[in-house]
Each structure stands twice: as structure tokens, then as C-alpha cells.
Amino acid sequence: MLRVMSRRGDDRVTWDEQKVLAGDPEALAAVREAERIFAQERARGATAFRVEPGKPAQRIDQFDATAEQIIMFRALSVDELDLRNSNDSGLGDHRHRDGSYCLADHSAIFAGLVAGRAASF
């Protein structure tokens, strides 16, 4: 699974590794789409982490279709957030500039990745 944390929230692309190995056209198309998104987000400055239960998150620079979960983050500018609708810290539940409401504390998610606690997300 590829998860991209963005101003829209948490976007996901999923695929079944067994179906990919069997050559299933839909699974292969999902992997190609995930690869495209991964490259696009890396070009925009996103950082990617391979996340596996019970292991510390591992920063990656190349897409890995065998990863159980890849989580990507890009630094959000102040212009992308409407902090008037957030809690005192400007984190946690907040409304994004496009009007979408986000319950994620992006910094806490990132800190969890660094500490290897992202498997529960």
C-alpha cells in the first residue's frame, strides 16, 4: 500500500502482491499507478518511509512494490493550511485550505514514523 499524506488528507493506492506476481492486469496497473505517484511526490519534495509492523520505519528513495506499506509526507506550507480552524498548536484536527477537514496531526504521524511506531496508522 502507498499512503500519501497531503493537504487532502491520506490518499491510498493498494495492490495485492500475490496478484502482481501472478500477472493480474488490475494489480499490475495499481503498482504502475503507485510508482507514478511515488515519483511525482518525490519530485515535489516528499519523503518516503517503508513501514513494517514491529520494525522501525525505513526511509526509502526508490519505490518498492514488495513493501507492506509506504508512507509519504511533504512539508505543507502555511498557505496550504487554514490554521484559524485548528487547535492552539496549529496541529491535530484542522481544516485544510481547500476546505477539507483533517483529523491527522501530521507532525505526530511523522514522529511516529521516525520512532518506528507507524504500523498502527
Coordinates of N, CA and C in Angstrom, one line a residue:
M1 N 0.8 -1.2 0.0 CA 0.0 0.0 0.0 C 0.9 1.2 0.0
L2 N 0.5 2.2 -0.8 CA 1.2 3.5 -0.8 C 0.2 4.5 -0.2
R3 N 0.7 5.2 0.8 CA -0.1 6.3 1.5 C 0.6 7.6 1.4
V4 N -0.1 8.6 0.9 CA 0.4 9.9 0.7 C -0.4 10.9 1.6
M5 N 0.4 11.4 2.6 CA -0.2 12.4 3.4 C -0.1 13.8 2.7
S6 N -1.2 14.4 2.5 CA -1.1 15.7 1.7 C -2.2 16.6 2.3
R7 N -2.3 17.8 1.6 CA -3.3 18.7 2.1 C -4.7 18.2 2.0
R8 N -4.9 17.1 1.2 CA -6.2 16.5 1.1 C -6.4 15.4 2.1
G9 N -5.4 15.1 2.9 CA -5.5 14.1 3.9 C -4.6 12.9 3.6
D10 N -5.2 11.7 3.6 CA -4.5 10.5 3.5 C -5.0 9.8 2.2
D11 N -4.2 9.9 1.1 CA -4.6 9.2 -0.1 C -3.9 7.8 -0.2
R12 N -4.6 6.8 -0.7 CA -4.0 5.5 -0.7 C -4.2 4.8 -2.0
V13 N -3.2 4.0 -2.4 CA -3.2 3.1 -3.5 C -2.8 1.7 -3.0
T14 N -3.6 0.8 -3.3 CA -3.4 -0.6 -2.8 C -3.3 -1.6 -3.9
W15 N -2.6 -2.7 -3.6 CA -2.4 -3.8 -4.6 C -2.2 -5.0 -3.8
D16 N -2.5 -6.2 -4.5 CA -2.2 -7.5 -3.9 C -1.0 -8.0 -4.5
E17 N 0.1 -8.2 -3.7 CA 1.4 -8.7 -4.1 C 1.3 -10.0 -4.8
Q18 N 0.4 -10.9 -4.3 CA 0.3 -12.2 -5.0 C -0.3 -12.1 -6.4
K19 N -1.3 -11.2 -6.5 CA -1.8 -11.0 -7.8 C -0.8 -10.3 -8.8
V20 N 0.0 -9.5 -8.3 CA 1.1 -8.9 -9.1 C 2.0 -10.0 -9.6
L21 N 2.4 -10.9 -8.7 CA 3.3 -12.0 -9.1 C 2.6 -12.9 -10.1
A22 N 1.3 -13.0 -10.0 CA 0.6 -13.8 -11.0 C 0.3 -13.1 -12.3
G23 N 0.7 -11.8 -12.4 CA 0.5 -11.1 -13.6 C -0.9 -10.5 -13.8
D24 N -1.7 -10.4 -12.7 CA -3.1 -9.9 -12.8 C -3.0 -8.4 -13.4
P25 N -3.7 -8.1 -14.5 CA -3.6 -6.8 -15.1 C -4.0 -5.7 -14.1
E26 N -5.1 -5.9 -13.3 CA -5.5 -4.8 -12.4 C -4.5 -4.5 -11.3
A27 N -3.9 -5.6 -10.8 CA -2.9 -5.4 -9.8 C -1.6 -4.8 -10.4
L28 N -1.2 -5.1 -11.6 CA -0.1 -4.5 -12.2 C -0.4 -3.0 -12.5
A29 N -1.6 -2.7 -12.9 CA -1.9 -1.3 -13.1 C -1.9 -0.5 -11.8
A30 N -2.3 -1.1 -10.7 CA -2.2 -0.4 -9.4 C -0.8 -0.1 -9.0
V31 N 0.1 -1.1 -9.3 CA 1.5 -0.9 -9.0 C 2.1 0.2 -9.9
R32 N 1.8 0.2 -11.1 CA 2.3 1.3 -12.0 C 1.8 2.7 -11.6
E33 N 0.5 2.7 -11.1 CA 0.0 4.0 -10.6 C 0.7 4.4 -9.3
A34 N 0.9 3.5 -8.5 CA 1.7 3.8 -7.2 C 3.1 4.3 -7.5
E35 N 3.7 3.6 -8.5 CA 5.1 4.1 -8.9 C 5.0 5.5 -9.5
R36 N 4.0 5.8 -10.3 CA 3.9 7.1 -10.8 C 3.7 8.1 -9.7
I37 N 2.8 7.9 -8.8 CA 2.5 8.8 -7.7 C 3.8 8.9 -6.8
F38 N 4.5 7.8 -6.6 CA 5.7 7.9 -5.8 C 6.7 8.8 -6.4
A39 N 7.0 8.7 -7.7 CA 7.9 9.5 -8.4 C 7.5 11.0 -8.4
Q40 N 6.2 11.2 -8.7 CA 5.6 12.6 -8.7 C 5.8 13.2 -7.3
E41 N 5.5 12.5 -6.2 CA 5.6 13.1 -4.9 C 7.1 13.3 -4.5
R42 N 8.0 12.4 -4.9 CA 9.4 12.6 -4.6 C 9.9 13.8 -5.3
A43 N 9.4 14.0 -6.6 CA 9.8 15.2 -7.3 C 9.3 16.5 -6.7
R44 N 8.3 16.4 -5.9 CA 7.7 17.6 -5.2 C 8.3 17.8 -3.8
G45 N 9.3 16.9 -3.5 CA 10.0 17.0 -2.2 C 9.5 16.1 -1.1
A46 N 8.6 15.2 -1.4 CA 8.1 14.3 -0.4 C 9.2 13.3 0.1
T47 N 9.1 12.9 1.4 CA 9.9 11.9 2.0 C 9.1 10.6 2.1
A48 N 9.7 9.5 1.8 CA 9.0 8.2 1.8 C 9.6 7.3 2.9
F49 N 8.8 6.5 3.5 CA 9.2 5.6 4.5 C 8.5 4.2 4.3
R50 N 9.3 3.2 4.3 CA 8.8 1.8 4.3 C 8.5 1.4 5.7
V51 N 7.2 1.0 5.9 CA 6.7 0.7 7.3 C 6.3 -0.8 7.3
E52 N 6.9 -1.5 8.3 CA 6.5 -2.9 8.6 C 6.2 -3.0 10.1
P53 N 5.2 -3.8 10.4 CA 4.9 -4.0 11.9 C 6.1 -4.5 12.7
G54 N 6.3 -3.9 13.8 CA 7.4 -4.4 14.7 C 8.8 -3.9 14.3
K55 N 8.9 -3.2 13.3 CA 10.2 -2.7 12.8 C 10.3 -1.2 12.7
P56 N 11.4 -0.6 12.9 CA 11.5 0.9 12.7 C 11.2 1.2 11.3
A57 N 10.6 2.4 11.1 CA 10.4 2.8 9.7 C 11.7 3.1 9.0
Q58 N 11.8 2.8 7.7 CA 13.0 2.9 7.0 C 12.8 3.9 5.8
R59 N 13.6 5.0 5.8 CA 13.4 6.0 4.7 C 13.9 5.3 3.4
I60 N 13.1 5.5 2.4 CA 13.5 5.0 1.1 C 13.4 6.1 0.0
D61 N 14.2 5.9 -1.0 CA 14.3 6.8 -2.1 C 13.7 6.2 -3.4
Q62 N 13.6 4.9 -3.4 CA 13.0 4.2 -4.6 C 11.7 3.5 -4.2
F63 N 10.8 3.4 -5.1 CA 9.6 2.7 -4.9 C 9.8 1.2 -4.7
D64 N 9.2 0.6 -3.8 CA 9.3 -0.9 -3.5 C 7.9 -1.5 -3.5
A65 N 7.6 -2.2 -4.6 CA 6.3 -2.8 -4.7 C 6.1 -3.9 -3.7
T66 N 7.2 -4.4 -3.1 CA 7.0 -5.5 -2.1 C 6.8 -5.0 -0.7
A67 N 6.9 -3.7 -0.5 CA 6.7 -3.1 0.9 C 5.3 -3.3 1.3
E68 N 5.1 -3.7 2.5 CA 3.7 -3.8 3.0 C 3.0 -2.5 3.0
Q69 N 3.8 -1.4 3.4 CA 3.2 -0.1 3.4 C 4.3 1.0 3.2
I70 N 4.0 1.9 2.3 CA 4.9 3.1 2.1 C 4.1 4.3 2.5
I71 N 4.7 5.1 3.3 CA 4.0 6.4 3.7 C 4.9 7.5 3.3
M72 N 4.2 8.5 2.6 CA 5.0 9.7 2.1 C 4.4 10.9 2.7
F73 N 5.3 11.9 3.0 CA 5.0 13.2 3.5 C 5.7 14.2 2.7
R74 N 5.0 15.3 2.6 CA 5.6 16.5 2.0 C 5.4 17.7 3.0
A75 N 6.4 18.5 3.2 CA 6.1 19.6 4.1 C 5.0 20.5 3.6
L76 N 4.1 20.9 4.4 CA 3.0 21.7 4.0 C 3.3 23.2 4.3
S77 N 3.1 24.0 3.4 CA 3.3 25.5 3.7 C 2.2 26.0 4.5
V78 N 2.4 27.1 5.2 CA 1.3 27.8 5.9 C 0.2 28.1 5.0
D79 N 0.5 28.5 3.8 CA -0.6 28.8 2.8 C -1.5 27.6 2.5
E80 N -1.0 26.4 2.7 CA -1.9 25.2 2.5 C -2.8 24.9 3.6
L81 N -2.6 25.4 4.8 CA -3.4 25.2 5.9 C -4.2 26.4 6.4
D82 N -5.3 26.2 6.8 CA -6.1 27.3 7.4 C -6.1 27.1 8.9
L83 N -5.0 27.6 9.5 CA -4.8 27.4 10.9 C -5.8 28.1 11.9
R84 N -6.6 28.9 11.3 CA -7.6 29.5 12.2 C -8.6 28.5 12.7
N85 N -8.7 27.3 12.0 CA -9.6 26.3 12.4 C -8.9 25.2 13.2
S86 N -7.7 25.4 13.6 CA -7.0 24.3 14.3 C -6.9 24.5 15.8
N87 N -6.4 23.6 16.5 CA -6.2 23.8 17.9 C -5.0 24.7 18.2
D88 N -4.7 25.0 19.4 CA -3.7 26.0 19.8 C -2.4 25.8 19.1
S89 N -1.9 24.6 19.0 CA -0.6 24.3 18.4 C -0.6 24.4 16.9
G90 N -1.7 24.5 16.3 CA -1.7 24.6 14.8 C -1.6 23.2 14.2
L91 N -1.7 22.2 15.1 CA -1.6 20.8 14.7 C -2.8 20.0 15.0
G92 N -2.9 18.8 14.8 CA -4.0 18.0 15.1 C -5.2 18.2 14.2
D93 N -6.4 18.1 14.7 CA -7.5 18.3 13.8 C -7.5 19.8 13.3
H94 N -7.6 19.9 12.0 CA -7.5 21.2 11.3 C -8.2 21.1 10.0
R95 N -8.5 22.3 9.5 CA -9.2 22.4 8.2 C -8.1 22.8 7.2
H96 N -8.0 22.1 6.1 CA -7.1 22.4 5.0 C -7.6 23.6 4.2
R97 N -6.8 24.3 3.5 CA -7.2 25.4 2.8 C -8.3 25.1 1.7
D98 N -8.2 23.9 1.2 CA -9.2 23.5 0.2 C -10.6 23.2 0.8
G99 N -10.7 23.4 2.2 CA -11.9 23.2 2.9 C -12.1 21.8 3.5
S100 N -11.2 20.9 3.1 CA -11.3 19.5 3.7 C -10.9 19.6 5.2
Y101 N -11.5 18.7 6.0 CA -11.2 18.7 7.4 C -10.4 17.5 7.7
C102 N -9.3 17.7 8.4 CA -8.3 16.6 8.6 C -8.2 16.4 10.1
L103 N -8.3 15.1 10.5 CA -8.1 14.8 11.9 C -6.6 14.4 12.2
A104 N -5.8 14.4 11.2 CA -4.4 14.0 11.4 C -3.6 15.1 12.0
D105 N -2.7 14.7 12.9 CA -1.6 15.5 13.4 C -0.4 15.1 12.6
H106 N -0.2 15.8 11.5 CA 0.9 15.4 10.5 C 2.2 15.3 11.2
S107 N 2.6 16.2 12.2 CA 3.8 16.1 12.8 C 3.9 14.8 13.7
A108 N 2.8 14.5 14.4 CA 2.8 13.3 15.2 C 2.9 12.0 14.4
I109 N 2.3 12.0 13.2 CA 2.5 10.9 12.3 C 3.9 10.7 11.9
F110 N 4.6 11.8 11.5 CA 6.0 11.8 11.1 C 6.8 11.4 12.3
A111 N 6.6 11.9 13.5 CA 7.4 11.5 14.7 C 7.2 10.0 14.9
G112 N 6.0 9.5 14.8 CA 5.8 8.1 14.9 C 6.6 7.2 13.9
L113 N 6.7 7.7 12.7 CA 7.5 7.0 11.7 C 8.9 7.0 12.1
V114 N 9.4 8.1 12.5 CA 10.8 8.1 12.9 C 11.1 7.2 14.1
A115 N 10.2 7.1 15.0 CA 10.3 6.3 16.2 C 9.9 4.8 15.9
G116 N 9.5 4.5 14.7 CA 9.1 3.2 14.3 C 7.8 2.7 14.8
R117 N 6.9 3.7 15.1 CA 5.5 3.3 15.6 C 4.4 3.5 14.6
A118 N 4.8 3.5 13.3 CA 3.7 3.8 12.3 C 2.9 2.7 11.9
A119 N 3.2 1.5 12.3 CA 2.4 0.3 11.9 C 0.9 0.4 12.3
S120 N 0.6 1.2 13.3 CA -0.8 1.3 13.8 C -1.6 2.3 13.1
F121 N -1.1 3.0 12.1 CA -1.8 4.0 11.4 C -2.7 3.4 10.4

